[in-house]
Tab-separated table of C-alpha atoms in Angstrom:
chain	number	residue	atom	x	y	z
S	5	MET	CA	-34.424	60.010	188.046
S	6	GLU	CA	-36.547	58.334	185.353
S	7	GLN	CA	-37.501	54.829	184.250
S	8	GLY	CA	-38.365	53.772	180.711
S	9	VAL	CA	-36.907	54.282	177.250
S	10	SER	CA	-35.997	57.878	176.452
S	11	PRO	CA	-37.076	59.098	173.001
S	12	PHE	CA	-34.104	61.514	172.944
S	13	SER	CA	-32.082	61.110	169.772
S	14	GLU	CA	-28.975	63.076	168.749
S	15	GLY	CA	-28.127	63.915	165.158
S	16	GLY	CA	-30.910	66.212	163.979
S	17	SER	CA	-29.732	69.469	162.447
S	18	LEU	CA	-32.750	71.368	163.842
S	19	ARG	CA	-32.358	71.463	167.602
S	20	PHE	CA	-35.295	72.264	169.931
S	21	CYS	CA	-35.246	73.038	173.627
S	22	LEU	CA	-38.662	72.158	175.035
S	23	VAL	CA	-39.232	74.323	178.097
S	24	TYR	CA	-41.779	73.483	180.740
S	25	PRO	CA	-41.975	76.711	182.782
S	26	ASN	CA	-42.458	75.006	186.127
S	27	THR	CA	-40.757	72.336	188.239
S	28	TYR	CA	-39.625	68.924	187.038
S	29	ALA	CA	-42.171	67.290	189.361
S	30	VAL	CA	-44.993	69.107	187.545
S	31	GLY	CA	-43.693	69.069	183.985
S	32	ALA	CA	-42.376	65.508	183.773
S	33	CYS	CA	-45.943	64.236	184.221
S	34	ASN	CA	-47.528	66.510	181.614
S	35	LEU	CA	-48.740	64.317	178.763
S	36	GLY	CA	-48.770	67.062	176.122
S	37	TYR	CA	-45.170	67.983	176.912
S	38	ALA	CA	-44.121	64.321	176.866
S	39	THR	CA	-45.881	63.795	173.522
S	40	LEU	CA	-44.060	66.728	171.919
S	41	PHE	CA	-40.713	65.496	173.261
S	42	ARG	CA	-41.311	62.069	171.758
S	43	PHE	CA	-42.732	63.363	168.475
S	44	LEU	CA	-39.914	65.812	167.694
S	45	ASN	CA	-37.196	63.260	168.418
S	46	GLU	CA	-38.886	60.854	166.017
S	47	ALA	CA	-39.250	63.533	163.302
S	48	HIS	CA	-36.803	63.729	160.413
S	49	ASP	CA	-33.670	65.829	161.066
S	50	CYS	CA	-34.858	67.010	164.512
S	51	THR	CA	-33.442	66.706	168.013
S	52	ALA	CA	-35.379	67.859	171.077
S	53	GLU	CA	-34.148	68.309	174.641
S	54	ARG	CA	-36.010	69.288	177.804
S	55	LEU	CA	-35.653	72.062	180.336
S	56	PHE	CA	-37.735	72.637	183.480
S	57	ALA	CA	-37.629	76.315	184.405
S	58	LEU	CA	-38.051	76.095	188.201
S	59	ASP	CA	-35.910	74.300	190.745
S	60	ASP	CA	-37.324	72.271	193.649
S	61	LYS	CA	-37.779	75.476	195.649
S	62	ARG	CA	-39.780	77.012	192.766
S	63	ARG	CA	-37.042	79.482	191.824
S	64	VAL	CA	-36.270	80.219	188.169
S	65	LEU	CA	-32.947	78.638	187.186
S	66	GLU	CA	-30.000	81.031	187.355
S	67	GLU	CA	-28.122	79.350	184.491
S	68	PRO	CA	-30.702	77.574	182.307
S	69	ARG	CA	-29.334	74.493	180.557
S	70	SER	CA	-31.043	71.548	178.896
S	71	LEU	CA	-31.581	68.346	180.845
S	72	GLU	CA	-30.167	65.976	178.219
S	73	THR	CA	-26.886	67.644	177.123
S	74	LYS	CA	-26.585	70.671	179.447
S	75	ARG	CA	-26.597	73.102	176.530
S	76	PRO	CA	-27.419	76.769	177.226
S	77	LEU	CA	-30.618	78.110	175.702
S	78	ASP	CA	-28.940	80.347	173.137
S	79	GLU	CA	-27.401	77.296	171.416
S	80	PHE	CA	-30.797	76.035	170.261
S	81	ALA	CA	-32.526	76.997	167.016
S	82	ILE	CA	-35.973	76.871	168.629
S	83	ILE	CA	-37.069	77.348	172.237
S	84	ALA	CA	-40.565	75.860	172.562
S	85	PHE	CA	-42.611	76.644	175.667
S	86	SER	CA	-45.512	74.480	176.854
S	87	PHE	CA	-47.833	76.751	178.848
S	88	MET	CA	-50.552	74.916	180.775
S	89	SER	CA	-51.027	77.738	183.291
S	90	GLU	CA	-51.187	81.461	182.543
S	91	LEU	CA	-49.020	82.235	185.578
S	92	ASP	CA	-46.219	80.283	183.912
S	93	TYR	CA	-45.872	83.116	181.361
S	94	LEU	CA	-44.032	85.020	184.091
S	95	HIS	CA	-41.664	82.086	184.671
S	96	GLY	CA	-41.013	81.837	180.937
S	97	ALA	CA	-40.194	85.522	180.599
S	98	LYS	CA	-37.835	85.410	183.567
S	99	LEU	CA	-36.108	82.268	182.272
S	100	LEU	CA	-35.309	83.936	178.956
S	101	GLU	CA	-33.839	86.944	180.748
S	102	LYS	CA	-31.691	84.642	182.919
S	103	ALA	CA	-30.382	83.068	179.704
S	104	GLY	CA	-29.480	86.483	178.279
S	105	ILE	CA	-32.339	86.440	175.783
S	106	PRO	CA	-34.770	89.415	175.845
S	107	TRP	CA	-38.214	88.094	176.741
S	108	LYS	CA	-40.062	90.662	174.610
S	109	ARG	CA	-40.205	89.727	170.943
S	110	GLU	CA	-39.736	93.315	169.777
S	111	ASP	CA	-36.501	93.613	171.792
S	112	ARG	CA	-34.945	90.561	170.102
S	113	GLY	CA	-35.181	92.095	166.627
S	114	GLY	CA	-35.317	88.695	164.949
S	115	GLU	CA	-32.001	87.635	166.490
S	116	GLY	CA	-31.320	84.442	168.455
S	117	PRO	CA	-33.511	81.351	168.773
S	118	LEU	CA	-37.081	81.307	167.508
S	119	ILE	CA	-39.454	81.424	170.499
S	120	LEU	CA	-42.472	79.153	170.041
S	121	ALA	CA	-45.372	78.859	172.508
S	122	GLY	CA	-48.190	76.351	172.794
S	123	GLY	CA	-50.357	74.582	175.356
S	124	ALA	CA	-53.728	75.045	176.992
S	125	ALA	CA	-53.247	78.675	178.055
S	126	PRO	CA	-52.338	80.079	174.603
S	127	THR	CA	-55.088	77.995	173.009
S	128	LEU	CA	-57.729	79.714	175.146
S	129	ASN	CA	-56.217	83.144	174.495
S	130	PRO	CA	-52.961	83.550	172.532
S	131	ALA	CA	-52.796	87.357	172.897
S	132	PRO	CA	-50.775	87.626	176.158
S	133	VAL	CA	-47.956	85.381	174.993
S	134	SER	CA	-47.749	87.173	171.622
S	135	ALA	CA	-45.547	89.754	173.352
S	136	MET	CA	-43.011	86.974	174.070
S	137	ALA	CA	-43.287	84.427	171.262
S	138	ASP	CA	-42.415	84.652	167.589
S	139	VAL	CA	-44.853	81.824	166.843
S	140	VAL	CA	-47.877	80.601	168.820
S	141	VAL	CA	-49.459	77.194	168.159
S	142	ARG	CA	-53.141	77.149	169.057
S	143	GLY	CA	-54.701	73.719	169.501
S	144	GLU	CA	-53.518	70.123	169.645
S	145	TRP	CA	-50.251	68.965	168.125
S	146	GLU	CA	-50.848	65.474	166.769
S	147	HIS	CA	-52.865	66.229	163.611
S	148	ASP	CA	-50.869	69.121	162.136
S	149	GLY	CA	-47.590	68.651	163.990
S	150	PRO	CA	-45.922	66.750	161.125
S	151	ALA	CA	-46.691	69.525	158.615
S	152	ILE	CA	-45.527	72.268	161.001
S	153	THR	CA	-42.313	70.391	161.811
S	154	GLU	CA	-41.551	69.799	158.139
S	155	LEU	CA	-41.888	73.535	157.443
S	156	MET	CA	-39.544	74.342	160.333
S	157	VAL	CA	-36.918	71.893	159.063
S	158	GLN	CA	-37.194	73.340	155.545
S	159	GLY	CA	-36.792	76.876	156.860
S	160	TRP	CA	-33.772	75.936	158.959
S	161	ASN	CA	-32.027	74.014	156.182
S	162	LYS	CA	-32.519	76.955	153.833
S	163	SER	CA	-31.426	79.798	156.110
S	164	ALA	CA	-29.989	78.363	159.372
S	165	ASP	CA	-31.609	81.151	161.399
S	166	SER	CA	-34.814	81.863	163.306
S	167	GLN	CA	-36.130	84.337	160.747
S	168	GLY	CA	-35.942	81.700	158.033
S	169	ILE	CA	-37.930	79.254	160.207
S	170	GLY	CA	-40.570	81.895	160.867
S	171	GLU	CA	-40.896	82.743	157.180
S	172	ALA	CA	-41.271	79.072	156.279
S	173	LEU	CA	-44.101	78.682	158.812
S	174	ARG	CA	-46.142	81.345	157.026
S	175	ALA	CA	-46.858	78.694	154.398
S	176	PHE	CA	-48.914	76.712	156.946
S	177	SER	CA	-52.531	76.586	155.756
S	178	ARG	CA	-53.986	78.147	158.936
S	179	ALA	CA	-51.382	80.805	159.697
S	180	GLN	CA	-52.319	84.390	160.572
S	181	ASP	CA	-50.889	87.503	162.183
S	182	LEU	CA	-51.194	87.780	165.983
S	183	GLU	CA	-50.264	91.231	167.261
S	184	GLY	CA	-46.969	90.987	165.342
S	185	ALA	CA	-46.374	87.302	166.101
S	186	LEU	CA	-47.456	84.365	163.912
S	187	LEU	CA	-50.451	82.260	164.996
S	188	LEU	CA	-50.806	78.668	163.755
S	189	THR	CA	-54.194	77.068	164.422
S	190	THR	CA	-54.291	73.266	164.358
S	191	LYS	CA	-57.042	70.683	164.000
S	192	PRO	CA	-57.922	68.181	166.748
S	193	ALA	CA	-56.491	64.682	166.717
S	194	LYS	CA	-58.839	61.832	165.803
S	195	GLU	CA	-57.977	59.674	168.777
S	196	PRO	CA	-56.297	60.545	172.096
S	197	MET	CA	-53.338	58.472	173.183
S	198	ALA	CA	-50.866	60.755	174.902
S	199	HIS	CA	-48.682	58.903	177.383
S	200	LEU	CA	-45.405	58.970	179.281
S	201	SER	CA	-42.405	57.149	177.839
S	202	LEU	CA	-40.321	58.121	180.856
S	203	VAL	CA	-41.665	57.572	184.378
S	204	PRO	CA	-40.385	60.030	187.012
S	205	GLU	CA	-39.173	58.556	190.281
S	206	LYS	CA	-40.140	61.664	192.282
S	207	GLY	CA	-43.121	64.003	192.354
S	208	VAL	CA	-46.911	63.801	192.641
S	209	PHE	CA	-47.111	60.905	190.157
S	210	ALA	CA	-43.845	59.227	191.109
S	211	LYS	CA	-43.293	55.787	189.581
S	212	MET	CA	-46.622	55.983	187.777
S	213	ALA	CA	-46.992	55.540	184.011
S	214	LEU	CA	-49.674	58.000	182.866
S	215	VAL	CA	-51.888	57.431	179.838
S	216	GLU	CA	-54.650	59.570	178.365
S	217	ALA	CA	-57.921	57.627	178.574
S	218	THR	CA	-60.143	60.498	177.376
S	219	ARG	CA	-59.646	63.929	175.846
S	220	GLY	CA	-62.152	66.724	176.204
S	221	CYS	CA	-65.265	66.485	178.334
S	222	PRO	CA	-68.858	65.355	177.649
S	223	TRP	CA	-70.411	67.591	180.324
S	224	SER	CA	-71.448	71.215	179.868
S	225	CYS	CA	-70.231	73.040	182.964
S	226	ARG	CA	-70.619	76.752	182.265
S	227	PHE	CA	-67.349	77.771	183.956
S	228	CYS	CA	-64.961	75.071	182.756
S	229	SER	CA	-62.876	75.279	179.579
S	230	ALA	CA	-62.140	71.530	179.275
S	231	ARG	CA	-65.081	70.836	176.936
S	232	CYS	CA	-64.196	73.755	174.637
S	233	LEU	CA	-60.427	73.465	174.815
S	234	TYR	CA	-60.279	69.852	173.675
S	235	SER	CA	-63.411	69.525	171.562
S	236	PRO	CA	-64.799	67.077	170.550
S	237	TYR	CA	-64.854	64.584	173.412
S	238	ARG	CA	-62.820	61.509	172.450
S	239	VAL	CA	-62.117	58.170	174.080
S	240	ALA	CA	-58.914	56.150	173.752
S	241	PRO	CA	-59.523	52.484	172.839
S	242	ALA	CA	-59.422	50.160	175.834
S	243	LYS	CA	-56.999	47.870	173.986
S	244	SER	CA	-54.521	50.734	173.499
S	245	ILE	CA	-54.641	51.568	177.214
S	246	ILE	CA	-54.082	47.962	178.239
S	247	ASP	CA	-51.276	47.477	175.697
S	248	TYR	CA	-49.533	50.588	177.047
S	249	ALA	CA	-49.891	49.336	180.629
S	250	ARG	CA	-48.300	46.015	179.658
S	251	LYS	CA	-45.424	47.804	177.931
S	252	MET	CA	-44.711	50.023	180.930
S	253	LYS	CA	-45.094	47.343	183.616
S	254	PRO	CA	-41.296	46.812	183.952
S	255	HIS	CA	-40.760	50.556	184.444
S	256	ALA	CA	-43.586	51.647	186.757
S	257	ASN	CA	-45.334	50.575	189.944
S	258	ARG	CA	-48.751	51.410	188.502
S	259	VAL	CA	-50.516	53.008	185.546
S	260	GLY	CA	-52.577	56.175	185.910
S	261	LEU	CA	-55.598	56.808	183.674
S	262	VAL	CA	-56.010	60.517	182.913
S	263	GLY	CA	-58.835	62.591	181.429
S	264	ALA	CA	-61.446	65.181	182.386
S	265	GLY	CA	-64.201	62.922	181.045
S	266	LEU	CA	-62.885	59.755	182.670
S	267	ALA	CA	-66.057	59.087	184.672
S	268	ALA	CA	-68.120	58.994	181.460
S	269	ARG	CA	-66.394	55.851	180.208
S	270	LYS	CA	-68.769	52.894	180.412
S	271	ASP	CA	-65.898	50.402	180.259
S	272	LEU	CA	-63.903	51.815	183.161
S	273	VAL	CA	-64.610	48.908	185.508
S	274	ALA	CA	-63.857	46.393	182.729
S	275	ILE	CA	-60.473	48.039	182.050
S	276	LEU	CA	-59.575	47.945	185.749
S	277	LYS	CA	-60.588	44.284	185.970
S	278	GLN	CA	-58.446	43.382	182.938
S	279	LEU	CA	-55.435	45.208	184.351
S	280	GLY	CA	-55.950	43.570	187.738
S	281	GLU	CA	-56.015	40.115	186.162
S	282	GLU	CA	-52.614	40.891	184.640
S	283	ASP	CA	-51.257	42.067	187.990
S	284	ILE	CA	-51.054	45.693	186.848
S	285	GLN	CA	-52.059	48.241	189.483
S	286	ALA	CA	-54.036	51.239	188.219
S	287	SER	CA	-55.219	54.613	189.525
S	288	LEU	CA	-57.799	57.097	188.262
S	289	ALA	CA	-56.864	60.777	188.283
S	290	SER	CA	-60.285	62.214	189.153
S	291	LEU	CA	-63.948	61.254	189.202
S	292	ARG	CA	-67.432	62.734	189.533
S	293	LEU	CA	-69.475	61.974	192.637
S	294	ASP	CA	-72.463	60.900	190.552
S	295	GLY	CA	-70.241	58.497	188.585
S	296	VAL	CA	-68.734	56.580	191.501
S	297	SER	CA	-70.511	53.229	191.657
S	298	ASP	CA	-69.947	50.644	194.379
S	299	GLU	CA	-68.386	48.368	191.750
S	300	LEU	CA	-65.920	51.085	190.730
S	301	LEU	CA	-64.998	51.770	194.362
S	302	ALA	CA	-64.392	48.059	194.907
S	303	GLN	CA	-62.074	47.937	191.889
S	304	LEU	CA	-60.140	50.987	193.049
S	305	LYS	CA	-59.665	49.389	196.468
S	306	GLU	CA	-58.390	46.193	194.857
S	307	HIS	CA	-55.892	48.262	192.901
S	308	GLY	CA	-54.615	49.848	196.095
S	309	GLN	CA	-55.788	53.385	195.351
S	310	ARG	CA	-55.756	55.322	198.617
S	311	THR	CA	-57.240	58.661	197.497
S	312	VAL	CA	-60.401	59.554	195.592
S	313	THR	CA	-60.409	63.007	194.001
S	314	VAL	CA	-63.611	64.798	192.978
S	315	ALA	CA	-64.580	68.403	192.212
S	316	PRO	CA	-67.969	69.398	193.670
S	317	GLU	CA	-67.065	73.128	193.329
S	318	SER	CA	-69.908	74.052	195.717
S	319	PHE	CA	-72.534	72.427	197.952
S	320	ARG	CA	-75.082	75.210	197.316
S	321	PRO	CA	-77.785	74.194	194.746
S	322	ASP	CA	-78.282	77.694	193.288
S	323	THR	CA	-74.554	78.107	192.800
S	324	LEU	CA	-74.242	74.680	191.194
S	325	ALA	CA	-77.034	75.605	188.757
S	326	LEU	CA	-75.167	78.785	187.834
S	327	LEU	CA	-72.031	76.722	187.201
S	328	GLY	CA	-73.951	74.198	185.097
S	329	LYS	CA	-73.577	71.336	187.576
S	330	LYS	CA	-75.983	69.191	189.566
S	331	PRO	CA	-75.730	67.629	193.031
S	332	PRO	CA	-75.085	63.859	192.991
S	333	LEU	CA	-78.060	61.554	193.309
S	334	GLY	CA	-78.735	60.993	196.985
S	335	GLY	CA	-76.903	64.190	197.934
S	336	PHE	CA	-73.353	65.118	198.837
S	337	HIS	CA	-73.383	63.685	202.357
S	338	SER	CA	-74.500	60.264	201.172
S	339	SER	CA	-71.963	60.155	198.316
S	340	LEU	CA	-69.053	61.196	200.520
S	341	SER	CA	-70.083	58.771	203.280
S	342	ARG	CA	-70.103	55.897	200.800
S	343	ILE	CA	-66.563	56.654	199.616
S	344	LEU	CA	-65.166	57.182	203.113
S	345	ASN	CA	-66.854	54.080	204.514
S	346	ALA	CA	-65.367	52.067	201.657
S	347	GLY	CA	-62.053	52.566	203.420
S	348	PHE	CA	-60.196	55.107	201.284
S	349	HIS	CA	-57.430	56.898	203.123
S	350	ARG	CA	-58.556	60.326	201.975
S	351	VAL	CA	-61.003	62.156	199.730
S	352	LYS	CA	-59.785	65.340	198.051
S	353	LEU	CA	-62.492	67.863	197.144
S	354	TYR	CA	-61.755	70.686	194.734
S	355	MET	CA	-63.964	73.632	195.669
S	356	MET	CA	-64.512	77.101	194.250
S	357	MET	CA	-64.856	80.458	195.991
S	358	ALA	CA	-65.617	84.053	194.920
S	359	ILE	CA	-68.244	82.768	192.488
S	360	PRO	CA	-70.432	85.425	190.814
S	361	LYS	CA	-73.916	85.748	192.359
S	362	ASP	CA	-72.970	83.315	195.125
S	363	ASN	CA	-73.753	83.899	198.793
S	364	PRO	CA	-70.441	83.106	200.547
S	365	GLN	CA	-71.981	82.928	204.025
S	366	GLU	CA	-74.642	80.486	202.860
S	367	SER	CA	-72.193	78.417	200.789
S	368	VAL	CA	-69.783	77.990	203.688
S	369	GLU	CA	-72.610	77.079	206.049
S	370	LEU	CA	-73.912	74.455	203.619
S	371	ALA	CA	-70.399	73.029	203.384
S	372	TYR	CA	-70.285	72.784	207.166
S	373	GLU	CA	-73.727	71.157	207.328
S	374	THR	CA	-72.661	68.614	204.703
S	375	LEU	CA	-69.333	67.668	206.250
S	376	ALA	CA	-69.941	67.981	210.004
S	377	PRO	CA	-72.288	64.925	210.222
S	378	LEU	CA	-69.421	62.794	208.883
S	379	GLY	CA	-67.814	63.109	212.309
S	380	LYS	CA	-64.309	61.682	212.505
S	381	LEU	CA	-64.499	60.674	208.842
S	382	ALA	CA	-64.341	64.376	207.923
S	383	LYS	CA	-60.701	64.355	209.046
S	384	ARG	CA	-59.950	62.233	205.973
S	385	ILE	CA	-61.232	65.008	203.695
S	386	GLU	CA	-58.926	67.526	202.032
S	387	LEU	CA	-60.556	70.747	200.839
S	388	ALA	CA	-58.709	72.645	198.108
S	389	TYR	CA	-60.289	75.977	197.182
S	390	ALA	CA	-59.595	78.014	194.050
S	391	VAL	CA	-60.901	81.452	193.132
S	392	PHE	CA	-63.468	81.491	190.322
S	393	GLN	CA	-61.636	82.339	187.106
S	394	PRO	CA	-63.628	83.495	184.051
S	395	LYS	CA	-62.280	81.467	181.129
S	396	PRO	CA	-62.494	82.279	177.402
S	397	ALA	CA	-64.745	79.929	175.402
S	398	THR	CA	-67.055	79.348	178.375
S	399	ALA	CA	-70.527	80.697	179.111
S	400	MET	CA	-69.048	82.669	182.037
S	401	ALA	CA	-66.152	84.207	180.107
S	402	LYS	CA	-67.266	87.803	180.687
S	403	GLU	CA	-68.071	87.545	184.378
S	404	LYS	CA	-66.159	89.838	186.717
S	405	ILE	CA	-63.581	88.355	189.052
S	406	SER	CA	-63.955	89.346	192.696
S	407	ASP	CA	-61.706	92.058	194.059
S	408	HIS	CA	-58.846	91.542	196.502
S	409	LYS	CA	-60.837	92.417	199.626
S	410	ALA	CA	-63.803	90.163	198.801
S	411	ILE	CA	-61.542	87.166	198.133
S	412	LYS	CA	-59.627	87.747	201.348
S	413	LYS	CA	-62.853	88.081	203.368
S	414	GLU	CA	-64.325	84.852	201.999
S	415	ALA	CA	-61.082	82.945	202.599
S	416	LYS	CA	-61.144	84.073	206.223
S	417	LEU	CA	-64.756	82.861	206.564
S	418	ILE	CA	-63.912	79.445	205.070
S	419	LYS	CA	-60.917	78.990	207.338
S	420	LYS	CA	-62.861	79.927	210.464
S	421	ARG	CA	-65.808	77.626	209.766
S	422	LEU	CA	-64.178	74.639	208.045
S	423	GLY	CA	-60.508	74.725	209.019
S	424	SER	CA	-60.796	72.561	212.139
S	425	LEU	CA	-63.469	70.295	210.661
S	426	VAL	CA	-61.501	68.647	207.854
S	427	GLY	CA	-58.076	67.038	207.616
S	428	SER	CA	-56.545	69.820	205.539
S	429	LEU	CA	-57.619	73.074	203.921
S	430	GLU	CA	-55.934	74.861	200.999
S	431	LEU	CA	-56.848	78.485	200.287
S	432	PRO	CA	-55.573	80.661	197.419
S	433	GLY	CA	-53.953	84.059	197.710
S	434	PRO	CA	-56.080	86.928	196.357
S	435	LYS	CA	-53.274	88.633	194.460
S	436	GLY	CA	-52.421	85.502	192.481
S	437	ALA	CA	-56.030	85.164	191.329
S	438	LEU	CA	-56.125	88.700	189.923
S	439	VAL	CA	-52.807	88.278	188.096
S	440	ALA	CA	-54.002	84.949	186.657
S	441	ASP	CA	-57.155	86.637	185.361
S	442	LEU	CA	-55.113	89.324	183.622
S	443	LEU	CA	-52.874	86.712	181.984
S	444	CYS	CA	-55.844	84.531	181.051
S	445	ARG	CA	-58.140	87.095	179.426
S	446	GLY	CA	-55.830	90.022	178.684
S	447	GLY	CA	-54.174	91.290	175.545
S	448	ALA	CA	-50.546	91.665	174.460
S	449	SER	CA	-49.761	94.006	177.382
S	450	ALA	CA	-50.797	91.439	180.039
S	451	ILE	CA	-47.360	89.992	180.891
S	452	GLU	CA	-45.750	93.399	181.311
S	453	LEU	CA	-48.649	94.597	183.489
S	454	ALA	CA	-48.423	91.451	185.629
S	455	GLN	CA	-44.682	91.938	186.082
S	456	ALA	CA	-45.363	95.458	187.339
S	457	SER	CA	-47.765	94.024	189.964
S	458	ARG	CA	-50.614	96.256	188.834
S	459	PRO	CA	-53.343	93.744	187.984
S	460	LYS	CA	-56.277	95.889	189.123
S	461	SER	CA	-55.846	99.184	187.316
S	462	GLU	CA	-57.298	101.090	184.388
S	463	ALA	CA	-54.712	99.365	182.216
S	464	TYR	CA	-56.012	95.999	183.492
S	465	GLU	CA	-59.517	96.687	182.162
S	466	LYS	CA	-58.074	97.903	178.870
S	467	ALA	CA	-55.971	94.755	178.540
S	468	ILE	CA	-59.032	92.524	179.058
S	469	THR	CA	-60.883	94.421	176.333
S	470	GLN	CA	-57.936	94.076	173.949
S	471	GLY	CA	-57.599	90.360	174.620
S	472	GLU	CA	-61.255	89.533	174.002
S	473	LYS	CA	-61.002	89.454	170.211
S	474	TRP	CA	-58.479	86.607	170.482
S	475	TRP	CA	-60.425	84.453	172.929
S	476	LEU	CA	-61.283	80.937	171.867
S	477	PRO	CA	-64.964	81.215	170.802
S	478	LEU	CA	-67.797	79.789	172.908
S	479	GLY	CA	-67.886	76.045	172.333
S	480	GLY	CA	-64.250	75.887	171.215
S	481	SER	CA	-64.747	76.057	167.435
S	482	ILE	CA	-61.770	77.879	165.881
């Protein structure tokens, strides 16, 4: 199932179960999750195992057991969730119930394993998960992880129970109360270098060794949380990337460079050339249209990359200005033509719908006018739409999300006008967008409201108001 050297190590008295509340195919490629797995197994007196909450059919496991030793959840001292997506809170709550552990913190009464939560979603807004977790880690792990782990080991060795671990963590220098839970706020790492030690043989990134080339983002898109969530923007040394690729060559078909600010690296072509000279195939996770030079395209072709992924969000200039983005030099049609004519098998475009102050009819028509002149080449384009989601820490954090009917109407318009033009079209469901908004911006009642399938109610608005005080501030400074 995996290639590489597993960091798993038995013998630690403090046993963690690291839960990724999604499928193996999704979680095994998450660099933050992989980093925590490696770090805790290298820490003194600790053993960490993994558990992926959903099966291949996206159903929560009926009898949750760890991947490494098949232990049930209630045999671990700490259950640590890595939440990248707000919707995964619902998977996490259901998993605990399947394991016979009450998902609500107040119902556990301090008994059983300590429930710890971290990841991108709780960093933006830790309030929703405070109803589930005893402890929430806000921020990156690398800088303060050693100090937090040492406190957990001390608490366990002193008391051998979850309450003792929680009490010990109160000594952390940036600990505070969070709606009855404990919030630990960490500092950013100096240099990004998250990577996979184990390469999955199945999934989206099958047989690909992933390495973090950048962390954070140098651009100032008004809707996107990447710049704020992982501030400041940092670049991994080229030598470290190349050394990692050499190390993983026996275990992977290719190396994947990951990072929201990848296109800002000036040495990207040089890194690809160096890897190519050493017969190491590489892929880039995503790019910006205005950062795709002919030289970069040529290198990607030499490395056998078949797909180029970019995120225009919209083709409408006024909407792009609202989002804090600009059209590529020469225009969208020219940029897309250049990539397609370079011979790539497909181009995946991430688009946005239900954007505040947008004109859906005009936006869809501009999309058609941009893509239709491509002719048969347009069949190599994949359009993947997502509903605009106001995110804490961004300039658009307080915008209203569109209602169910408006989202459904716009999706119908997109499908009618663009569905037969491109190779494939992905459209989101309106209900999922509203639930995600509640779990993203809401307060401690958000998970329970989402479970009751009442996202748009008076309680919904109240939950958003309650959550606001815990949002990551504009710019990401904690």
